[in-house]
Amino acid sequence: MDTAMVNEVLARYLQADLATNTKLAYSNDVAHFKQWGGVIPATAEMVAMYLAAFAGVLAAATLTRRVVAIHHAHIQHGHASPIHHAMVKSTMQGIKRVHGSAQRKVRPIYKQQLEDMVDVLHGLKGKRDKALLLIGFAGAFRRSELVAIQVEDLSFVEEGVVIHLPHSKTDQQGVGQDVAIPYIKGKYCAVKALKQWLRFSAIHHGAVFRGITRYGKLSDKALTPQSVALLIKHYAKAIGIHWQAVSGHSLRVGLVTNAARAKVDTRKIRQQTRHQSDAMLQRYIRDTELFINHPVKAIWSG
């Protein structure tokens, strides 16, 4: 096998090692670098200048991901990566020191807020959005996972529904993951809402959550991840909560936060969220426990 063919095969396997969403993010990151004037292969000075150009404009976490994307682009094309050069490292460290590296916190959707959102829904769009909100919350789905759900991925069983995810951010090997959502009593049952939406919309195959025109016509195409984020913000605003702080991730964070408040074992929460460890969960759980056994309350209640 000649060198060109070896490089082609190697690039294919390196590309396959990344989850679909990660590949898309890296592709967009490299495109942004090139639009600025960067090239692959790049020098350490070029990457450092790119970082400096967007320091304070883009979040430090975003720039960190851009650096990783540039690194992957070099490796995939058989080039030496410049990101380990002292100039790139020092520039990135300086940006974090000056502009900070804290991640933006996404506000969770709490149980009562979710119920309030659902209560204002009606009509065809309302049935879709009720199912989307409740399934998104109960399954702790990322917005990209939510819009990718197909009818063929659903298995209704006696206890509820099992939703198969062929691809997920935490499923780097692409073997798929199953998410179980049980029946619950009352009008906020995600499984019942999903069944009602499928029956009312007459969707029998393909995308479960689809666009609806302003004339009430159902599209055959799935909603976009951005549509989910806008939808959640819209309903947050409708019930009077700080809608700028919520995002497409708020349903997922909401499941973690509400489960932690209910003292659900972290192992069971991770089973639902598909997290590999407690590390990410602890950030949400710590926020939940800020006011539990607070010393000020103890002082004044004595």
mmCIF file of C-alpha atoms in Angstrom:
data_model
loop_
_atom_site.group_PDB
_atom_site.id
_atom_site.type_symbol
_atom_site.label_atom_id
_atom_site.label_comp_id
_atom_site.label_asym_id
_atom_site.label_seq_id
_atom_site.Cartn_x
_atom_site.Cartn_y
_atom_site.Cartn_z
ATOM 1 C CA MET A 1 0.000 0.000 0.000
ATOM 2 C CA ASP A 2 1.532 3.344 -1.033
ATOM 3 C CA THR A 3 1.937 6.333 1.311
ATOM 4 C CA ALA A 4 -1.040 8.274 -0.098
ATOM 5 C CA MET A 5 -3.367 5.326 0.436
ATOM 6 C CA VAL A 6 -2.053 4.762 3.975
ATOM 7 C CA ASN A 7 -2.678 8.417 4.824
ATOM 8 C CA GLU A 8 -6.211 8.193 3.413
ATOM 9 C CA VAL A 9 -7.029 5.094 5.473
ATOM 10 C CA LEU A 10 -5.475 6.651 8.596
ATOM 11 C CA ALA A 11 -7.483 9.852 8.161
ATOM 12 C CA ARG A 12 -10.702 7.838 7.800
ATOM 13 C CA TYR A 13 -10.114 5.977 11.069
ATOM 14 C CA LEU A 14 -9.099 9.140 12.906
ATOM 15 C CA GLN A 15 -12.287 10.813 11.714
ATOM 16 C CA ALA A 16 -14.381 7.810 12.775
ATOM 17 C CA ASP A 17 -12.984 8.110 16.302
ATOM 18 C CA LEU A 18 -14.989 11.291 16.887
ATOM 19 C CA ALA A 19 -18.706 11.439 17.676
ATOM 20 C CA THR A 20 -20.908 13.060 15.009
ATOM 21 C CA ASN A 21 -21.612 16.197 17.045
ATOM 22 C CA THR A 22 -17.922 16.599 17.878
ATOM 23 C CA LYS A 23 -16.968 16.309 14.208
ATOM 24 C CA LEU A 24 -19.488 18.994 13.291
ATOM 25 C CA ALA A 25 -18.210 21.322 16.023
ATOM 26 C CA TYR A 26 -14.581 20.790 14.989
ATOM 27 C CA SER A 27 -15.455 21.389 11.338
ATOM 28 C CA ASN A 28 -17.109 24.703 12.218
ATOM 29 C CA ASP A 29 -14.155 25.671 14.419
ATOM 30 C CA VAL A 30 -11.604 25.030 11.676
ATOM 31 C CA ALA A 31 -13.805 26.914 9.187
ATOM 32 C CA HIS A 32 -13.779 29.933 11.528
ATOM 33 C CA PHE A 33 -9.981 29.723 11.774
ATOM 34 C CA LYS A 34 -9.683 29.667 7.980
ATOM 35 C CA GLN A 35 -12.147 32.551 7.541
ATOM 36 C CA TRP A 36 -9.885 34.623 9.784
ATOM 37 C CA GLY A 37 -6.977 33.829 7.485
ATOM 38 C CA GLY A 38 -5.545 30.682 8.995
ATOM 39 C CA VAL A 39 -4.311 27.736 6.965
ATOM 40 C CA ILE A 40 -3.642 24.062 7.579
ATOM 41 C CA PRO A 41 -0.789 23.412 8.233
ATOM 42 C CA ALA A 42 -0.385 26.447 10.476
ATOM 43 C CA THR A 43 2.570 27.797 12.415
ATOM 44 C CA ALA A 44 2.490 28.265 16.179
ATOM 45 C CA GLU A 45 2.682 32.033 15.615
ATOM 46 C CA MET A 46 -0.387 31.951 13.353
ATOM 47 C CA VAL A 47 -2.449 30.039 15.922
ATOM 48 C CA ALA A 48 -1.295 32.363 18.714
ATOM 49 C CA MET A 49 -2.264 35.419 16.654
ATOM 50 C CA TYR A 50 -5.685 33.893 15.952
ATOM 51 C CA LEU A 51 -6.255 33.325 19.666
ATOM 52 C CA ALA A 52 -5.177 36.865 20.494
ATOM 53 C CA ALA A 53 -7.538 38.266 17.831
ATOM 54 C CA PHE A 54 -10.564 36.690 19.505
ATOM 55 C CA ALA A 55 -9.510 36.933 23.159
ATOM 56 C CA GLY A 56 -12.326 38.602 25.068
ATOM 57 C CA VAL A 57 -14.632 38.232 22.060
ATOM 58 C CA LEU A 58 -15.070 34.477 22.343
ATOM 59 C CA ALA A 59 -15.191 32.593 25.641
ATOM 60 C CA ALA A 60 -11.949 30.977 26.781
ATOM 61 C CA ALA A 61 -13.708 27.595 26.653
ATOM 62 C CA THR A 62 -14.621 28.212 22.999
ATOM 63 C CA LEU A 63 -11.043 29.169 22.118
ATOM 64 C CA THR A 64 -9.786 26.049 23.887
ATOM 65 C CA ARG A 65 -12.062 23.929 21.714
ATOM 66 C CA ARG A 66 -10.874 25.797 18.610
ATOM 67 C CA VAL A 67 -7.287 24.900 19.486
ATOM 68 C CA VAL A 68 -8.243 21.221 19.822
ATOM 69 C CA ALA A 69 -10.067 21.368 16.472
ATOM 70 C CA ILE A 70 -7.003 22.878 14.791
ATOM 71 C CA HIS A 71 -4.889 20.135 16.344
ATOM 72 C CA HIS A 72 -7.195 17.410 14.967
ATOM 73 C CA ALA A 73 -7.172 19.014 11.518
ATOM 74 C CA HIS A 74 -3.384 18.794 11.456
ATOM 75 C CA ILE A 75 -3.287 15.181 12.631
ATOM 76 C CA GLN A 76 -5.948 14.086 10.124
ATOM 77 C CA HIS A 77 -3.924 15.525 7.249
ATOM 78 C CA GLY A 78 -0.626 14.071 8.458
ATOM 79 C CA HIS A 79 0.858 17.384 9.624
ATOM 80 C CA ALA A 80 2.713 18.123 12.840
ATOM 81 C CA SER A 81 0.399 19.979 15.217
ATOM 82 C CA PRO A 82 1.529 23.448 16.405
ATOM 83 C CA ILE A 83 -0.663 23.567 19.510
ATOM 84 C CA HIS A 84 1.958 22.109 21.865
ATOM 85 C CA HIS A 85 4.354 24.936 21.049
ATOM 86 C CA ALA A 86 5.194 27.158 24.029
ATOM 87 C CA MET A 87 3.862 30.244 22.198
ATOM 88 C CA VAL A 88 0.369 28.726 21.780
ATOM 89 C CA LYS A 89 0.272 27.407 25.342
ATOM 90 C CA SER A 90 1.413 30.706 26.844
ATOM 91 C CA THR A 91 -1.090 32.688 24.771
ATOM 92 C CA MET A 92 -3.966 30.442 25.873
ATOM 93 C CA GLN A 93 -2.899 30.597 29.522
ATOM 94 C CA GLY A 94 -2.683 34.392 29.323
ATOM 95 C CA ILE A 95 -6.181 34.610 27.839
ATOM 96 C CA LYS A 96 -7.589 32.469 30.648
ATOM 97 C CA ARG A 97 -5.822 34.581 33.252
ATOM 98 C CA VAL A 98 -7.030 37.898 31.817
ATOM 99 C CA HIS A 99 -10.520 36.955 30.632
ATOM 100 C CA GLY A 100 -11.275 33.986 32.880
ATOM 101 C CA SER A 101 -12.153 30.441 31.940
ATOM 102 C CA ALA A 102 -15.361 29.853 33.872
ATOM 103 C CA GLN A 103 -18.062 28.151 31.844
ATOM 104 C CA ARG A 104 -21.424 29.835 31.426
ATOM 105 C CA LYS A 105 -23.905 28.216 33.764
ATOM 106 C CA VAL A 106 -27.118 27.049 32.183
ATOM 107 C CA ARG A 107 -30.192 27.555 34.313
ATOM 108 C CA PRO A 108 -32.105 24.316 34.913
ATOM 109 C CA ILE A 109 -35.813 23.924 34.244
ATOM 110 C CA TYR A 110 -37.402 22.937 37.533
ATOM 111 C CA LYS A 111 -40.313 20.520 37.826
ATOM 112 C CA GLN A 112 -42.892 23.221 38.587
ATOM 113 C CA GLN A 113 -41.618 25.388 35.727
ATOM 114 C CA LEU A 114 -41.839 22.451 33.331
ATOM 115 C CA GLU A 115 -45.426 21.809 34.408
ATOM 116 C CA ASP A 116 -46.269 25.512 33.971
ATOM 117 C CA MET A 117 -44.835 25.423 30.438
ATOM 118 C CA VAL A 118 -46.871 22.366 29.522
ATOM 119 C CA ASP A 119 -50.057 23.895 30.929
ATOM 120 C CA VAL A 120 -50.013 26.752 28.366
ATOM 121 C CA LEU A 121 -49.839 24.421 25.340
ATOM 122 C CA HIS A 122 -52.688 23.629 22.949
ATOM 123 C CA GLY A 123 -53.347 22.520 19.374
ATOM 124 C CA LEU A 124 -51.088 20.520 17.057
ATOM 125 C CA LYS A 125 -47.973 22.502 17.952
ATOM 126 C CA GLY A 126 -48.888 22.246 21.616
ATOM 127 C CA LYS A 127 -49.066 18.455 21.477
ATOM 128 C CA ARG A 128 -45.679 18.313 19.774
ATOM 129 C CA ASP A 129 -44.093 20.716 22.222
ATOM 130 C CA LYS A 130 -45.598 18.984 25.253
ATOM 131 C CA ALA A 131 -44.075 15.695 24.128
ATOM 132 C CA LEU A 132 -40.782 17.372 23.274
ATOM 133 C CA LEU A 133 -40.457 19.169 26.616
ATOM 134 C CA LEU A 134 -41.453 16.171 28.733
ATOM 135 C CA ILE A 135 -39.379 13.656 26.757
ATOM 136 C CA GLY A 136 -36.414 16.043 26.670
ATOM 137 C CA PHE A 137 -36.566 16.436 30.442
ATOM 138 C CA ALA A 138 -37.312 12.812 31.370
ATOM 139 C CA GLY A 139 -34.660 11.450 29.011
ATOM 140 C CA ALA A 140 -32.075 14.118 29.918
ATOM 141 C CA PHE A 141 -31.542 14.550 26.187
ATOM 142 C CA ARG A 142 -29.214 17.006 24.558
ATOM 143 C CA ARG A 143 -31.049 19.070 21.968
ATOM 144 C CA SER A 144 -29.186 17.324 19.119
ATOM 145 C CA GLU A 145 -30.222 13.923 20.494
ATOM 146 C CA LEU A 146 -33.828 15.037 20.884
ATOM 147 C CA VAL A 147 -34.304 16.138 17.268
ATOM 148 C CA ALA A 148 -32.517 13.019 15.991
ATOM 149 C CA ILE A 149 -35.071 10.614 17.538
ATOM 150 C CA GLN A 150 -36.829 8.516 14.902
ATOM 151 C CA VAL A 151 -40.034 6.501 15.262
ATOM 152 C CA GLU A 152 -37.900 3.444 14.522
ATOM 153 C CA ASP A 153 -35.875 4.218 17.678
ATOM 154 C CA LEU A 154 -38.937 3.841 19.946
ATOM 155 C CA SER A 155 -39.847 0.646 21.781
ATOM 156 C CA PHE A 156 -43.020 0.937 23.836
ATOM 157 C CA VAL A 157 -43.074 -1.606 26.653
ATOM 158 C CA GLU A 158 -45.296 -2.264 29.653
ATOM 159 C CA GLU A 159 -43.249 0.052 31.898
ATOM 160 C CA GLY A 160 -42.951 2.927 29.429
ATOM 161 C CA VAL A 161 -40.751 3.583 26.402
ATOM 162 C CA VAL A 162 -37.151 2.765 25.552
ATOM 163 C CA ILE A 163 -35.531 5.244 23.152
ATOM 164 C CA HIS A 164 -32.458 4.041 21.306
ATOM 165 C CA LEU A 165 -29.766 6.606 20.538
ATOM 166 C CA PRO A 166 -27.607 5.347 17.656
ATOM 167 C CA HIS A 167 -25.097 8.139 18.328
ATOM 168 C CA SER A 168 -24.399 10.278 21.364
ATOM 169 C CA LYS A 169 -21.685 12.616 22.654
ATOM 170 C CA THR A 170 -20.834 10.176 25.460
ATOM 171 C CA ASP A 171 -20.985 7.156 23.131
ATOM 172 C CA GLN A 172 -17.688 7.708 21.341
ATOM 173 C CA GLN A 173 -17.568 4.127 20.021
ATOM 174 C CA GLY A 174 -20.941 4.452 18.290
ATOM 175 C CA VAL A 175 -22.489 1.301 19.794
ATOM 176 C CA GLY A 176 -25.697 3.128 20.709
ATOM 177 C CA GLN A 177 -27.407 3.786 24.030
ATOM 178 C CA ASP A 178 -30.886 3.013 25.345
ATOM 179 C CA VAL A 179 -32.802 5.550 27.434
ATOM 180 C CA ALA A 180 -35.753 4.309 29.480
ATOM 181 C CA ILE A 181 -38.642 6.632 30.345
ATOM 182 C CA PRO A 182 -41.356 5.215 32.623
ATOM 183 C CA TYR A 183 -45.057 5.930 32.797
ATOM 184 C CA ILE A 184 -46.055 8.254 35.642
ATOM 185 C CA LYS A 185 -49.481 9.158 36.964
ATOM 186 C CA GLY A 186 -51.118 12.385 35.886
ATOM 187 C CA LYS A 187 -51.036 14.741 32.902
ATOM 188 C CA TYR A 188 -47.286 15.264 32.913
ATOM 189 C CA CYS A 189 -46.422 11.738 31.791
ATOM 190 C CA ALA A 190 -43.808 11.954 29.028
ATOM 191 C CA VAL A 191 -44.709 8.546 27.573
ATOM 192 C CA LYS A 192 -48.407 9.382 27.276
ATOM 193 C CA ALA A 193 -47.578 12.765 25.738
ATOM 194 C CA LEU A 194 -45.329 11.083 23.183
ATOM 195 C CA LYS A 195 -48.002 8.537 22.251
ATOM 196 C CA GLN A 196 -50.596 11.279 21.936
ATOM 197 C CA TRP A 197 -48.344 13.315 19.642
ATOM 198 C CA LEU A 198 -47.601 10.356 17.380
ATOM 199 C CA ARG A 199 -51.274 9.432 17.184
ATOM 200 C CA PHE A 200 -52.496 13.006 16.611
ATOM 201 C CA SER A 201 -49.828 13.777 13.984
ATOM 202 C CA ALA A 202 -50.110 10.374 12.262
ATOM 203 C CA ILE A 203 -46.316 10.039 12.235
ATOM 204 C CA HIS A 204 -45.482 6.372 11.669
ATOM 205 C CA HIS A 205 -41.852 6.555 10.598
ATOM 206 C CA GLY A 206 -38.975 8.999 10.416
ATOM 207 C CA ALA A 207 -38.349 12.018 12.636
ATOM 208 C CA VAL A 208 -40.553 12.235 15.728
ATOM 209 C CA PHE A 209 -40.197 15.966 16.356
ATOM 210 C CA ARG A 210 -40.828 17.888 13.131
ATOM 211 C CA GLY A 211 -41.375 21.442 12.065
ATOM 212 C CA ILE A 212 -44.857 22.908 11.746
ATOM 213 C CA THR A 213 -45.581 25.834 9.427
ATOM 214 C CA ARG A 214 -47.493 28.897 10.594
ATOM 215 C CA TYR A 215 -50.440 27.478 8.634
ATOM 216 C CA GLY A 216 -50.400 24.304 10.743
ATOM 217 C CA LYS A 217 -48.873 22.021 8.104
ATOM 218 C CA LEU A 218 -46.575 19.315 9.432
ATOM 219 C CA SER A 219 -43.154 19.093 7.794
ATOM 220 C CA ASP A 220 -41.443 15.823 6.961
ATOM 221 C CA LYS A 221 -38.157 17.231 8.272
ATOM 222 C CA ALA A 222 -36.949 17.156 11.867
ATOM 223 C CA LEU A 223 -36.628 20.274 13.977
ATOM 224 C CA THR A 224 -33.123 21.699 14.244
ATOM 225 C CA PRO A 225 -31.225 21.781 17.550
ATOM 226 C CA GLN A 226 -31.431 25.587 17.436
ATOM 227 C CA SER A 227 -35.230 25.351 17.156
ATOM 228 C CA VAL A 228 -35.322 23.421 20.426
ATOM 229 C CA ALA A 229 -33.318 26.124 22.207
ATOM 230 C CA LEU A 230 -35.597 28.871 20.867
ATOM 231 C CA LEU A 231 -38.687 26.872 21.786
ATOM 232 C CA ILE A 232 -37.526 26.459 25.396
ATOM 233 C CA LYS A 233 -36.695 30.165 25.655
ATOM 234 C CA HIS A 234 -40.139 31.032 24.236
ATOM 235 C CA TYR A 235 -41.998 28.998 26.841
ATOM 236 C CA ALA A 236 -39.720 30.173 29.647
ATOM 237 C CA LYS A 237 -40.619 33.747 28.720
ATOM 238 C CA ALA A 238 -44.313 32.810 28.519
ATOM 239 C CA ILE A 239 -44.365 31.673 32.150
ATOM 240 C CA GLY A 240 -42.338 34.648 33.359
ATOM 241 C CA ILE A 241 -38.930 33.162 34.163
ATOM 242 C CA HIS A 242 -35.530 34.547 33.146
ATOM 243 C CA TRP A 243 -35.613 33.206 29.594
ATOM 244 C CA GLN A 244 -32.180 34.597 28.599
ATOM 245 C CA ALA A 245 -30.525 32.202 31.056
ATOM 246 C CA VAL A 246 -32.152 29.029 29.728
ATOM 247 C CA SER A 247 -31.032 27.087 26.683
ATOM 248 C CA GLY A 248 -31.507 23.813 24.863
ATOM 249 C CA HIS A 249 -29.421 22.243 27.637
ATOM 250 C CA SER A 250 -31.793 23.378 30.413
ATOM 251 C CA LEU A 251 -34.028 20.298 30.198
ATOM 252 C CA ARG A 252 -31.031 18.001 30.670
ATOM 253 C CA VAL A 253 -29.641 20.088 33.522
ATOM 254 C CA GLY A 254 -33.144 20.199 34.975
ATOM 255 C CA LEU A 255 -33.370 16.415 35.206
ATOM 256 C CA VAL A 256 -30.052 16.275 37.066
ATOM 257 C CA THR A 257 -30.937 19.133 39.412
ATOM 258 C CA ASN A 258 -34.414 17.873 40.249
ATOM 259 C CA ALA A 259 -33.198 14.299 40.735
ATOM 260 C CA ALA A 260 -30.417 15.508 43.047
ATOM 261 C CA ARG A 261 -32.965 17.467 45.077
ATOM 262 C CA ALA A 262 -35.036 14.291 45.338
ATOM 263 C CA LYS A 263 -31.932 12.479 46.681
ATOM 264 C CA VAL A 264 -31.756 10.049 43.754
ATOM 265 C CA ASP A 265 -28.547 8.028 43.793
ATOM 266 C CA THR A 266 -25.956 9.549 41.416
ATOM 267 C CA ARG A 267 -25.449 6.160 39.772
ATOM 268 C CA LYS A 268 -29.092 6.138 38.675
ATOM 269 C CA ILE A 269 -28.876 9.760 37.505
ATOM 270 C CA ARG A 270 -25.813 8.902 35.415
ATOM 271 C CA GLN A 271 -27.682 5.951 33.946
ATOM 272 C CA GLN A 272 -30.258 8.403 32.626
ATOM 273 C CA THR A 273 -27.858 11.165 31.558
ATOM 274 C CA ARG A 274 -25.268 8.774 30.068
ATOM 275 C CA HIS A 275 -22.441 10.527 31.933
ATOM 276 C CA GLN A 276 -19.363 8.354 32.382
ATOM 277 C CA SER A 277 -18.537 9.681 35.858
ATOM 278 C CA ASP A 278 -19.937 11.809 38.681
ATOM 279 C CA ALA A 279 -17.590 14.700 37.831
ATOM 280 C CA MET A 280 -20.021 16.605 35.585
ATOM 281 C CA LEU A 281 -23.004 15.791 37.772
ATOM 282 C CA GLN A 282 -21.333 17.227 40.846
ATOM 283 C CA ARG A 283 -21.337 20.730 39.356
ATOM 284 C CA TYR A 284 -25.150 20.683 39.192
ATOM 285 C CA ILE A 285 -25.528 18.876 42.494
ATOM 286 C CA ARG A 286 -23.297 21.390 44.326
ATOM 287 C CA ASP A 287 -25.510 24.228 43.095
ATOM 288 C CA THR A 288 -28.572 22.357 44.362
ATOM 289 C CA GLU A 289 -27.040 21.891 47.823
ATOM 290 C CA LEU A 290 -25.855 25.478 48.341
ATOM 291 C CA PHE A 291 -28.686 26.272 50.754
ATOM 292 C CA ILE A 292 -28.997 22.844 52.432
ATOM 293 C CA ASN A 293 -27.833 22.899 56.094
ATOM 294 C CA HIS A 294 -26.666 26.472 55.602
ATOM 295 C CA PRO A 295 -24.749 27.789 58.656
ATOM 296 C CA VAL A 296 -26.634 31.106 58.683
ATOM 297 C CA LYS A 297 -29.955 29.248 58.955
ATOM 298 C CA ALA A 298 -28.544 27.122 61.756
ATOM 299 C CA ILE A 299 -27.390 30.211 63.674
ATOM 300 C CA TRP A 300 -30.738 31.996 63.536
ATOM 301 C CA SER A 301 -32.908 28.952 64.032
ATOM 302 C CA GLY A 302 -31.191 28.047 67.316
#
